[in-house]
Short mmCIF file of C-alpha atoms in Angstrom, two decimals:
data_model
loop_
_atom_site.label_atom_id
_atom_site.label_comp_id
_atom_site.label_asym_id
_atom_site.label_seq_id
_atom_site.Cartn_x
_atom_site.Cartn_y
_atom_site.Cartn_z
CA MET A 1 8.10 47.19 -53.37
CA PHE A 2 5.27 44.86 -54.32
CA SER A 3 6.23 43.11 -57.52
CA ARG A 4 5.78 39.65 -58.81
CA ARG A 5 8.88 38.66 -56.84
CA GLY A 6 7.55 40.23 -53.64
CA LEU A 7 4.08 38.78 -53.12
CA GLY A 8 3.84 36.56 -56.13
CA ARG A 9 5.41 33.20 -56.39
CA ARG A 10 8.01 33.93 -53.72
CA GLY A 11 5.88 35.97 -51.29
CA LEU A 12 2.55 34.48 -50.30
CA GLY A 13 2.03 32.35 -53.36
CA ASN A 14 3.37 28.89 -53.72
CA ARG A 15 6.05 29.36 -51.07
CA GLY A 16 4.21 31.63 -48.65
CA LEU A 17 0.79 30.15 -47.91
CA GLY A 18 0.78 27.57 -50.61
CA ASN A 19 2.90 24.48 -50.90
CA THR A 20 5.47 25.51 -48.27
CA GLY A 21 3.79 27.84 -45.77
CA LEU A 22 0.34 26.69 -44.72
CA GLY A 23 -0.43 24.40 -47.58
CA ASN A 24 1.02 20.95 -48.09
CA THR A 25 3.78 21.47 -45.53
CA GLY A 26 2.35 23.90 -42.97
CA LEU A 27 -1.24 22.93 -42.26
CA GLY A 28 -1.55 20.31 -44.96
CA ASN A 29 0.03 16.93 -45.15
CA THR A 30 2.79 17.57 -42.60
CA GLY A 31 1.55 20.16 -40.12
CA LEU A 32 -1.99 19.84 -38.78
CA GLY A 33 -3.67 18.41 -41.84
CA ASN A 34 -3.45 14.68 -42.23
CA ARG A 35 -1.68 14.16 -38.90
CA SER A 36 -4.26 16.04 -36.90
CA PRO A 37 -7.35 13.86 -37.23
CA GLY A 38 -5.51 10.77 -38.36
CA GLY A 39 -3.13 9.30 -35.85
CA GLY A 40 0.19 11.10 -35.41
CA ARG A 41 0.23 13.28 -32.32
CA PHE A 42 -3.44 14.10 -32.24
CA SER A 43 -6.15 11.52 -32.76
CA SER A 44 -9.91 11.68 -32.93
CA GLY A 45 -10.09 11.20 -29.18
CA GLY A 46 -7.75 14.06 -28.38
CA LEU A 47 -4.28 12.72 -27.66
CA GLY A 48 -3.29 9.48 -29.33
CA ARG A 49 -0.60 6.96 -28.69
CA GLY A 50 2.03 9.15 -30.30
CA ALA A 51 1.62 11.87 -27.68
CA LEU A 52 1.46 10.07 -24.38
CA GLY A 53 2.00 6.48 -25.39
CA PRO A 54 -0.03 3.73 -23.70
CA ARG A 55 -0.72 5.98 -20.72
CA ALA A 56 -3.23 7.82 -22.89
CA SER A 57 -5.47 4.75 -22.85
CA LEU A 58 -5.66 4.59 -19.08
CA PRO A 59 -9.18 4.99 -17.67
CA GLN A 60 -10.02 8.67 -17.40
CA ARG A 61 -10.70 10.27 -14.04
CA GLY A 62 -14.35 10.09 -13.13
CA PRO A 63 -17.08 7.72 -11.97
CA ALA A 64 -16.11 4.97 -14.42
CA ARG A 65 -12.56 4.80 -13.12
CA VAL A 66 -13.71 4.79 -9.50
CA LEU A 67 -16.25 2.07 -10.26
CA ARG A 68 -13.62 -0.10 -11.90
CA ALA A 69 -11.30 0.31 -8.92
CA VAL A 70 -14.10 -0.65 -6.51
CA VAL A 71 -15.05 -3.71 -8.56
CA TYR A 72 -11.39 -4.72 -8.85
CA THR A 73 -10.93 -4.42 -5.08
CA ALA A 74 -14.00 -6.57 -4.42
CA LEU A 75 -12.80 -9.15 -6.93
CA LEU A 76 -9.34 -9.15 -5.36
CA ILE A 77 -10.72 -9.83 -1.88
CA ALA A 78 -13.15 -12.50 -3.09
CA MET A 79 -10.62 -14.35 -5.24
CA GLN A 80 -7.89 -14.24 -2.60
CA GLY A 81 -10.30 -15.63 -0.02
CA LEU A 82 -11.43 -18.40 -2.37
CA LEU A 83 -7.88 -19.37 -3.33
CA SER A 84 -6.80 -19.38 0.31
CA ARG A 85 -9.60 -21.77 1.25
CA LEU A 86 -8.78 -24.10 -1.63
CA ALA A 87 -5.06 -23.98 -0.88
CA ASP A 88 -5.58 -24.65 2.83
CA SER A 89 -7.61 -27.74 2.03
CA ALA A 90 -4.81 -28.92 -0.27
CA GLY A 91 -2.08 -28.10 2.25
CA ILE A 92 -0.23 -25.62 0.04
CA ALA A 93 0.24 -21.86 -0.08
CA ALA A 94 -2.27 -19.85 -2.11
CA PRO A 95 -1.17 -17.49 -4.90
CA ASP A 96 -0.64 -13.99 -3.54
CA LEU A 97 -2.94 -11.74 -5.56
CA PHE A 98 -2.17 -8.81 -3.28
CA LEU A 99 1.48 -9.16 -4.26
CA LEU A 100 0.53 -9.22 -7.94
CA THR A 101 -1.53 -6.06 -7.41
CA ALA A 102 1.47 -4.33 -5.85
CA VAL A 103 3.65 -5.44 -8.78
CA ALA A 104 1.07 -4.07 -11.22
CA LEU A 105 1.08 -0.71 -9.42
CA ALA A 106 4.89 -0.63 -9.54
CA TRP A 107 4.74 -0.85 -13.34
CA ARG A 108 2.03 1.81 -13.68
CA MET A 109 2.92 4.55 -11.19
CA VAL A 110 5.87 6.76 -10.42
CA PRO A 111 8.17 5.20 -7.78
CA ALA A 112 7.13 7.28 -4.77
CA TRP A 113 3.42 6.74 -5.31
CA ALA A 114 3.97 3.07 -6.15
CA LEU A 115 5.56 2.54 -2.72
CA VAL A 116 2.71 4.37 -0.99
CA ALA A 117 0.09 2.41 -2.94
CA ALA A 118 1.82 -0.92 -2.21
CA TYR A 119 1.92 -0.07 1.50
CA GLY A 120 -1.79 0.69 1.37
CA VAL A 121 -2.56 -2.61 -0.39
CA GLY A 122 -0.54 -4.50 2.22
CA LEU A 123 -2.26 -2.65 5.05
CA GLY A 124 -5.60 -3.71 3.63
CA GLN A 125 -4.35 -7.29 3.50
CA ASP A 126 -3.33 -7.07 7.17
CA LEU A 127 -6.74 -5.71 8.17
CA LEU A 128 -8.58 -8.42 6.26
CA GLY A 129 -6.32 -11.24 7.44
CA GLY A 130 -6.27 -10.30 11.08
CA GLY A 131 -2.52 -10.83 11.38
CA VAL A 132 0.24 -8.53 12.59
CA LEU A 133 -0.79 -5.05 11.53
CA GLY A 134 1.76 -3.57 9.15
CA LEU A 135 3.51 -6.84 8.33
CA HIS A 136 2.22 -7.25 4.79
CA ALA A 137 2.25 -3.49 4.32
CA ALA A 138 6.00 -3.38 4.89
CA GLY A 139 6.45 -6.59 2.90
CA LEU A 140 4.72 -5.26 -0.20
CA ALA A 141 6.62 -1.99 0.06
CA GLY A 142 9.87 -3.98 0.09
CA ALA A 143 8.64 -6.05 -2.86
CA VAL A 144 7.82 -2.96 -4.93
CA LEU A 145 11.19 -1.42 -4.09
CA LEU A 146 12.94 -4.30 -5.84
CA VAL A 147 10.44 -4.41 -8.72
CA LEU A 148 11.24 -0.78 -9.44
CA LEU A 149 14.84 -1.83 -10.04
CA ILE A 150 13.63 -4.38 -12.59
CA ARG A 151 11.52 -1.70 -14.22
CA ARG A 152 14.53 0.58 -14.45
CA TYR A 153 17.18 -1.81 -15.74
CA VAL A 154 15.41 -4.67 -17.55
CA ALA A 155 14.21 -3.59 -20.99
CA ASP A 156 12.56 -6.86 -21.99
CA SER A 157 8.78 -6.78 -21.71
CA GLY A 158 8.08 -10.45 -22.32
CA PRO A 159 7.98 -13.58 -20.15
CA VAL A 160 11.49 -12.95 -18.78
CA GLN A 161 10.42 -9.65 -17.29
CA ILE A 162 7.25 -11.19 -15.86
CA VAL A 163 9.11 -14.03 -14.17
CA LEU A 164 11.78 -11.68 -12.84
CA SER A 165 9.17 -9.28 -11.50
CA VAL A 166 7.32 -11.98 -9.55
CA ILE A 167 10.49 -13.63 -8.23
CA VAL A 168 12.07 -10.34 -7.19
CA ALA A 169 8.83 -9.14 -5.60
CA LEU A 170 8.53 -12.35 -3.60
CA VAL A 171 12.17 -12.12 -2.51
CA GLY A 172 11.73 -8.50 -1.48
CA GLU A 173 8.59 -9.30 0.50
CA TRP A 174 10.11 -12.20 2.40
CA LEU A 175 13.37 -10.39 3.07
CA THR A 176 11.28 -7.68 4.69
CA PHE A 177 9.42 -10.32 6.68
CA ALA A 178 12.74 -11.77 7.86
CA ALA A 179 14.07 -8.33 8.84
CA LEU A 180 10.92 -7.56 10.83
CA ALA A 181 10.99 -10.99 12.49
CA TYR A 182 14.60 -10.45 13.53
CA TRP A 183 13.85 -6.94 14.79
CA LEU A 184 10.85 -8.14 16.82
CA ARG A 185 12.69 -11.27 17.99
CA SER A 186 9.85 -13.35 16.56
CA ASP A 187 9.83 -16.90 15.22
CA LEU A 188 7.55 -15.89 12.35
CA ILE A 189 10.14 -16.86 9.73
CA THR A 190 11.75 -20.26 10.19
CA VAL A 191 13.63 -22.63 7.92
CA ARG A 192 10.63 -24.96 7.90
CA VAL A 193 8.31 -22.14 6.82
CA LEU A 194 10.67 -21.17 4.03
CA LEU A 195 10.99 -24.75 2.75
CA THR A 196 7.29 -25.58 2.90
CA THR A 197 5.71 -22.26 1.91
CA LEU A 198 7.97 -20.43 -0.55
CA PRO A 199 8.12 -23.05 -3.37
CA SER A 200 4.35 -23.49 -3.67
CA LEU A 201 3.77 -19.76 -3.16
CA LEU A 202 6.18 -18.88 -5.95
CA LEU A 203 4.80 -21.47 -8.36
CA GLY A 204 1.17 -20.56 -7.67
CA THR A 205 1.80 -16.82 -8.01
CA LEU A 206 3.67 -17.30 -11.30
CA LEU A 207 0.81 -19.40 -12.69
CA ALA A 208 -1.79 -16.89 -11.54
CA TYR A 209 0.01 -13.87 -13.01
CA PRO A 210 -1.14 -14.18 -16.67
CA LEU A 211 -4.78 -14.71 -15.68
CA TRP A 212 -4.83 -12.01 -13.03
CA GLU A 213 -3.21 -9.54 -15.43
CA TRP A 214 -6.49 -9.43 -17.35
CA ALA A 215 -8.29 -8.21 -14.23
CA VAL A 216 -5.50 -5.72 -13.55
CA ARG A 217 -5.71 -4.25 -17.05
CA TRP A 218 -9.44 -3.80 -16.71
CA GLY A 219 -9.45 -2.43 -13.16
CA ILE A 220 -6.24 -0.39 -13.08
CA GLY A 221 -5.32 0.14 -16.71
CA PRO A 222 -2.74 -1.09 -19.23
CA ARG A 223 0.93 -1.12 -18.48
CA PRO A 224 3.10 1.65 -19.98
CA GLY A 225 5.17 0.71 -23.01
CA PRO A 226 8.96 0.38 -23.05
CA GLN A 227 9.38 3.99 -24.22
CA GLU A 228 7.93 5.26 -20.94
CA GLN A 229 10.72 6.09 -18.50
CA LEU A 230 10.64 6.43 -14.74
CA ALA A 231 9.90 9.91 -13.53
#
């Protein structure tokens, strides 16, 4: 029953709890030994990049995250107001930081919540600007809808993806504006507005994207890596 072949070298010895069972392979080098505190699936902070990817480095829920969101919102309003004043004095369109915020949310949230968040950002822009209530809300929702397609089908995460995201977001926003203007029988969108506003708006927003991305990473969190898929 209990011989050298039963519990000895083959039982709980080298192969049981030793080199194969809970030793070098089980809880040692491969199981929960070196990979546990080091950096495989579990890191010193709990879950590392191997478990949840870049989402694990998002700000945790709590006062710090709320404070960052509040500071980011205040910075967004202040910077957009400053850029608008400077652009008006120069006779050009200001970069749309609210649009860039909606694009950032589209890359960091699941599609349904990204649309809701973009609508909320646009609604705040309408309330602050004193324009037609719901105009920018619908526009940013349309922008995010197209950005989600870029997120789904464009794998590149470099400058090409950035340029495509901004261009597609701007197209989606202004197509929504045009649809609403047609529905309301309004002259809000005209050929003159398109020719004088869109080029400078696109150029300014593209130039502002790299700089504003720093504020977005601090206030909202880093963007998920390419291995993260849409839910």
